[in-house]
PDB file of C-alpha atoms in Angstrom:
ATOM      1  CA  UNK A   1     -39.771 168.395 192.309  1.00  0.00           C
ATOM      2  CA  UNK A   2     -41.482 171.030 193.656  1.00  0.00           C
ATOM      3  CA  UNK A   3     -44.705 172.981 191.418  1.00  0.00           C
ATOM      4  CA  UNK A   4     -43.272 176.408 190.386  1.00  0.00           C
ATOM      5  CA  UNK A   5     -45.191 179.710 189.949  1.00  0.00           C
ATOM      6  CA  UNK A   6     -44.824 182.945 188.500  1.00  0.00           C
ATOM      7  CA  UNK A   7     -46.099 184.814 190.841  1.00  0.00           C
ATOM      8  CA  UNK A   8     -46.726 184.500 194.719  1.00  0.00           C
ATOM      9  CA  UNK A   9     -50.070 184.863 195.968  1.00  0.00           C
ATOM     10  CA  UNK A  10     -51.993 184.043 199.347  1.00  0.00           C
ATOM     11  CA  UNK A  11     -54.267 181.402 200.176  1.00  0.00           C
ATOM     12  CA  UNK A  12     -56.819 181.282 202.532  1.00  0.00           C
ATOM     13  CA  UNK A  13     -58.342 178.528 204.160  1.00  0.00           C
ATOM     14  CA  UNK A  14     -60.913 177.809 206.894  1.00  0.00           C
ATOM     15  CA  UNK A  15     -59.762 176.991 210.052  1.00  0.00           C
ATOM     16  CA  UNK A  16     -61.901 174.285 211.886  1.00  0.00           C
ATOM     17  CA  UNK A  17     -63.313 173.790 215.500  1.00  0.00           C
ATOM     18  CA  UNK A  18     -61.272 170.581 217.162  1.00  0.00           C
ATOM     19  CA  UNK A  19     -62.492 170.514 220.305  1.00  0.00           C
ATOM     20  CA  UNK A  20     -62.142 172.489 223.452  1.00  0.00           C
ATOM     21  CA  UNK A  21     -59.797 173.574 226.351  1.00  0.00           C
ATOM     22  CA  UNK A  22     -61.866 173.310 229.820  1.00  0.00           C
ATOM     23  CA  UNK A  23     -59.009 174.969 231.818  1.00  0.00           C
ATOM     24  CA  UNK A  24     -58.672 177.561 229.059  1.00  0.00           C
ATOM     25  CA  UNK A  25     -62.657 178.832 228.924  1.00  0.00           C
ATOM     26  CA  UNK A  26     -62.608 178.749 233.056  1.00  0.00           C
ATOM     27  CA  UNK A  27     -59.629 180.769 233.298  1.00  0.00           C
ATOM     28  CA  UNK A  28     -61.332 183.752 230.730  1.00  0.00           C
ATOM     29  CA  UNK A  29     -65.036 183.710 232.624  1.00  0.00           C
ATOM     30  CA  UNK A  30     -66.509 180.731 230.035  1.00  0.00           C
ATOM     31  CA  UNK A  31     -67.593 177.218 230.282  1.00  0.00           C
ATOM     32  CA  UNK A  32     -67.666 174.496 228.159  1.00  0.00           C
ATOM     33  CA  UNK A  33     -71.530 173.093 227.419  1.00  0.00           C
ATOM     34  CA  UNK A  34     -72.975 169.652 225.627  1.00  0.00           C
ATOM     35  CA  UNK A  35     -75.982 170.278 223.657  1.00  0.00           C
ATOM     36  CA  UNK A  36     -78.472 167.754 223.209  1.00  0.00           C
ATOM     37  CA  UNK A  37     -77.199 166.005 220.166  1.00  0.00           C
ATOM     38  CA  UNK A  38     -73.518 165.914 221.474  1.00  0.00           C
ATOM     39  CA  UNK A  39     -72.238 168.885 219.825  1.00  0.00           C
ATOM     40  CA  UNK A  40     -69.643 171.314 222.278  1.00  0.00           C
ATOM     41  CA  UNK A  41     -70.098 174.824 222.629  1.00  0.00           C
ATOM     42  CA  UNK A  42     -68.553 177.498 224.783  1.00  0.00           C
ATOM     43  CA  UNK A  43     -70.473 180.774 226.859  1.00  0.00           C
ATOM     44  CA  UNK A  44     -70.307 182.403 229.426  1.00  0.00           C
ATOM     45  CA  UNK A  45     -70.524 181.591 233.158  1.00  0.00           C
ATOM     46  CA  UNK A  46     -73.579 181.991 234.083  1.00  0.00           C
ATOM     47  CA  UNK A  47     -75.512 181.770 230.939  1.00  0.00           C
ATOM     48  CA  UNK A  48     -78.933 180.664 231.599  1.00  0.00           C
ATOM     49  CA  UNK A  49     -79.234 177.064 229.827  1.00  0.00           C
ATOM     50  CA  UNK A  50     -82.018 177.379 226.868  1.00  0.00           C
ATOM     51  CA  UNK A  51     -81.616 181.354 226.556  1.00  0.00           C
ATOM     52  CA  UNK A  52     -80.894 182.979 223.369  1.00  0.00           C
ATOM     53  CA  UNK A  53     -77.105 183.862 224.374  1.00  0.00           C
ATOM     54  CA  UNK A  54     -77.143 180.055 224.957  1.00  0.00           C
ATOM     55  CA  UNK A  55     -78.214 179.430 221.763  1.00  0.00           C
ATOM     56  CA  UNK A  56     -76.205 181.532 219.591  1.00  0.00           C
ATOM     57  CA  UNK A  57     -73.021 180.644 221.166  1.00  0.00           C
ATOM     58  CA  UNK A  58     -74.152 177.143 220.392  1.00  0.00           C
ATOM     59  CA  UNK A  59     -74.023 178.300 216.422  1.00  0.00           C
ATOM     60  CA  UNK A  60     -71.197 180.042 216.274  1.00  0.00           C
ATOM     61  CA  UNK A  61     -69.084 177.276 217.986  1.00  0.00           C
ATOM     62  CA  UNK A  62     -70.975 174.459 215.336  1.00  0.00           C
ATOM     63  CA  UNK A  63     -69.663 176.821 212.309  1.00  0.00           C
ATOM     64  CA  UNK A  64     -65.861 177.562 211.236  1.00  0.00           C
ATOM     65  CA  UNK A  65     -63.327 179.059 213.771  1.00  0.00           C
ATOM     66  CA  UNK A  66     -61.592 181.371 211.620  1.00  0.00           C
ATOM     67  CA  UNK A  67     -59.405 181.452 208.436  1.00  0.00           C
ATOM     68  CA  UNK A  68     -55.448 181.166 207.983  1.00  0.00           C
ATOM     69  CA  UNK A  69     -53.128 182.055 205.414  1.00  0.00           C
ATOM     70  CA  UNK A  70     -49.710 182.028 203.976  1.00  0.00           C
ATOM     71  CA  UNK A  71     -48.027 183.711 201.429  1.00  0.00           C
ATOM     72  CA  UNK A  72     -44.410 182.539 200.182  1.00  0.00           C
ATOM     73  CA  UNK A  73     -43.106 186.384 197.955  1.00  0.00           C
ATOM     74  CA  UNK A  74     -39.243 185.461 196.569  1.00  0.00           C
ATOM     75  CA  UNK A  75     -37.407 188.870 197.071  1.00  0.00           C
ATOM     76  CA  UNK A  76     -34.045 188.134 195.137  1.00  0.00           C
ATOM     77  CA  UNK A  77     -30.637 187.269 196.307  1.00  0.00           C
ATOM     78  CA  UNK A  78     -32.086 184.216 197.443  1.00  0.00           C
ATOM     79  CA  UNK A  79     -34.516 185.020 199.846  1.00  0.00           C
ATOM     80  CA  UNK A  80     -38.258 184.811 200.240  1.00  0.00           C
ATOM     81  CA  UNK A  81     -40.572 186.404 202.430  1.00  0.00           C
ATOM     82  CA  UNK A  82     -43.058 184.163 204.328  1.00  0.00           C
ATOM     83  CA  UNK A  83     -46.032 185.977 205.564  1.00  0.00           C
ATOM     84  CA  UNK A  84     -48.636 183.849 207.480  1.00  0.00           C
ATOM     85  CA  UNK A  85     -51.435 183.733 209.920  1.00  0.00           C
ATOM     86  CA  UNK A  86     -54.511 183.539 211.056  1.00  0.00           C
ATOM     87  CA  UNK A  87     -58.091 185.248 212.029  1.00  0.00           C
ATOM     88  CA  UNK A  88     -60.616 183.621 214.368  1.00  0.00           C
ATOM     89  CA  UNK A  89     -63.738 184.979 215.941  1.00  0.00           C
ATOM     90  CA  UNK A  90     -62.570 185.823 219.288  1.00  0.00           C
ATOM     91  CA  UNK A  91     -59.604 186.457 221.270  1.00  0.00           C
ATOM     92  CA  UNK A  92     -56.717 184.053 221.303  1.00  0.00           C
ATOM     93  CA  UNK A  93     -55.292 182.613 224.570  1.00  0.00           C
ATOM     94  CA  UNK A  94     -51.948 181.240 223.227  1.00  0.00           C
ATOM     95  CA  UNK A  95     -51.360 179.526 219.950  1.00  0.00           C
ATOM     96  CA  UNK A  96     -49.326 177.349 217.948  1.00  0.00           C
ATOM     97  CA  UNK A  97     -47.510 178.008 214.495  1.00  0.00           C
ATOM     98  CA  UNK A  98     -45.137 176.724 212.174  1.00  0.00           C
ATOM     99  CA  UNK A  99     -44.572 177.174 208.638  1.00  0.00           C
ATOM    100  CA  UNK A 100     -42.587 174.422 206.752  1.00  0.00           C
ATOM    101  CA  UNK A 101     -40.559 175.761 203.738  1.00  0.00           C
ATOM    102  CA  UNK A 102     -38.970 173.354 200.732  1.00  0.00           C
ATOM    103  CA  UNK A 103     -36.940 174.894 198.778  1.00  0.00           C
ATOM    104  CA  UNK A 104     -34.634 172.480 196.007  1.00  0.00           C
ATOM    105  CA  UNK A 105     -31.983 172.532 198.772  1.00  0.00           C
ATOM    106  CA  UNK A 106     -34.196 170.774 201.525  1.00  0.00           C
ATOM    107  CA  UNK A 107     -36.681 171.915 204.286  1.00  0.00           C
ATOM    108  CA  UNK A 108     -36.550 174.484 207.136  1.00  0.00           C
ATOM    109  CA  UNK A 109     -39.633 175.114 209.949  1.00  0.00           C
ATOM    110  CA  UNK A 110     -40.441 178.354 211.101  1.00  0.00           C
ATOM    111  CA  UNK A 111     -42.298 178.639 214.245  1.00  0.00           C
ATOM    112  CA  UNK A 112     -43.983 181.688 215.411  1.00  0.00           C
ATOM    113  CA  UNK A 113     -44.314 181.982 219.285  1.00  0.00           C
ATOM    114  CA  UNK A 114     -47.903 181.511 220.941  1.00  0.00           C
ATOM    115  CA  UNK A 115     -49.127 184.667 222.583  1.00  0.00           C
ATOM    116  CA  UNK A 116     -51.954 186.395 223.425  1.00  0.00           C
ATOM    117  CA  UNK A 117     -54.215 188.508 221.338  1.00  0.00           C
ATOM    118  CA  UNK A 118     -57.179 190.385 221.418  1.00  0.00           C
ATOM    119  CA  UNK A 119     -58.679 191.321 218.644  1.00  0.00           C
ATOM    120  CA  UNK A 120     -57.878 187.368 217.308  1.00  0.00           C
ATOM    121  CA  UNK A 121     -55.475 188.676 214.148  1.00  0.00           C
ATOM    122  CA  UNK A 122     -52.416 187.228 213.806  1.00  0.00           C
ATOM    123  CA  UNK A 123     -50.117 187.968 210.996  1.00  0.00           C
ATOM    124  CA  UNK A 124     -46.370 186.971 211.011  1.00  0.00           C
ATOM    125  CA  UNK A 125     -43.487 187.814 208.523  1.00  0.00           C
ATOM    126  CA  UNK A 126     -40.428 186.427 207.990  1.00  0.00           C
ATOM    127  CA  UNK A 127     -37.466 186.728 205.762  1.00  0.00           C
ATOM    128  CA  UNK A 128     -35.597 183.531 204.783  1.00  0.00           C
ATOM    129  CA  UNK A 129     -31.994 183.524 203.092  1.00  0.00           C
ATOM    130  CA  UNK A 130     -29.471 180.950 201.626  1.00  0.00           C
ATOM    131  CA  UNK A 131     -32.374 179.306 199.721  1.00  0.00           C
ATOM    132  CA  UNK A 132     -31.414 176.946 196.920  1.00  0.00           C
ATOM    133  CA  UNK A 133     -32.393 178.740 193.735  1.00  0.00           C
ATOM    134  CA  UNK A 134     -35.805 176.895 192.029  1.00  0.00           C
ATOM    135  CA  UNK A 135     -39.267 176.184 192.925  1.00  0.00           C
ATOM    136  CA  UNK A 136     -40.411 176.450 196.879  1.00  0.00           C
ATOM    137  CA  UNK A 137     -43.116 174.978 198.652  1.00  0.00           C
ATOM    138  CA  UNK A 138     -44.076 176.683 202.035  1.00  0.00           C
ATOM    139  CA  UNK A 139     -47.404 175.578 204.180  1.00  0.00           C
ATOM    140  CA  UNK A 140     -48.601 175.307 207.211  1.00  0.00           C
ATOM    141  CA  UNK A 141     -49.885 171.513 208.081  1.00  0.00           C
ATOM    142  CA  UNK A 142     -53.699 170.840 208.770  1.00  0.00           C
ATOM    143  CA  UNK A 143     -54.473 169.928 212.399  1.00  0.00           C
ATOM    144  CA  UNK A 144     -51.293 170.675 213.818  1.00  0.00           C
ATOM    145  CA  UNK A 145     -51.207 174.215 213.851  1.00  0.00           C
ATOM    146  CA  UNK A 146     -54.125 175.509 216.188  1.00  0.00           C
ATOM    147  CA  UNK A 147     -54.928 178.316 218.330  1.00  0.00           C
ATOM    148  CA  UNK A 148     -56.664 178.323 221.551  1.00  0.00           C
ATOM    149  CA  UNK A 149     -59.252 181.423 222.437  1.00  0.00           C
ATOM    150  CA  UNK A 150     -60.517 182.819 225.420  1.00  0.00           C
ATOM    151  CA  UNK A 151     -63.290 180.874 225.118  1.00  0.00           C
ATOM    152  CA  UNK A 152     -61.794 177.547 225.168  1.00  0.00           C
ATOM    153  CA  UNK A 153     -62.332 176.850 221.912  1.00  0.00           C
ATOM    154  CA  UNK A 154     -59.393 175.225 220.009  1.00  0.00           C
ATOM    155  CA  UNK A 155     -59.483 176.275 216.089  1.00  0.00           C
ATOM    156  CA  UNK A 156     -57.321 174.339 213.621  1.00  0.00           C
ATOM    157  CA  UNK A 157     -55.392 175.452 210.584  1.00  0.00           C
ATOM    158  CA  UNK A 158     -56.687 173.947 206.813  1.00  0.00           C
ATOM    159  CA  UNK A 159     -53.570 174.059 205.818  1.00  0.00           C
ATOM    160  CA  UNK A 160     -52.787 176.876 203.701  1.00  0.00           C
ATOM    161  CA  UNK A 161     -49.812 176.164 200.826  1.00  0.00           C
ATOM    162  CA  UNK A 162     -48.143 178.601 198.632  1.00  0.00           C
ATOM    163  CA  UNK A 163     -45.407 178.048 195.661  1.00  0.00           C
ATOM    164  CA  UNK A 164     -42.978 180.894 194.487  1.00  0.00           C
ATOM    165  CA  UNK A 165     -39.858 180.335 192.458  1.00  0.00           C
ATOM    166  CA  UNK A 166     -36.558 181.753 194.865  1.00  0.00           C
ATOM    167  CA  UNK A 167     -33.961 183.329 192.426  1.00  0.00           C
TER     168      UNK A 167
END
């Protein structure tokens, strides 16, 4: 049995750096470097090693990549609105994003097509109907859904989830 909640709520979780795509970085004027302690980071191509810009970039990638969310809102008539997305610290070259929805009648998957996004903020809405009344859960699987930033950073979702009651 799925958990139930009275009101829809938005859950945001961190996105974590999971590696780098050197081809994307290179295509956008960046290069991937490795620090003395083995940590990888991305900088603009031609940034002098040890410069202030080199050190700032290294500190950014060691932290979080951004945040991701999912929001499940019942609409009545056996429908829900799924709102999902992410906000990251740089422009997005591409992404892979799927929300899984479990209701009392089974499971469905809802993909969002990846694309370039200049401001790093991707927010998608989808109305899903024909569901079975009762509790439902929407979630984005952690470490599977990701965004590739123009600097080559690959940020993975932390796995947000939300519950609602379908009427």
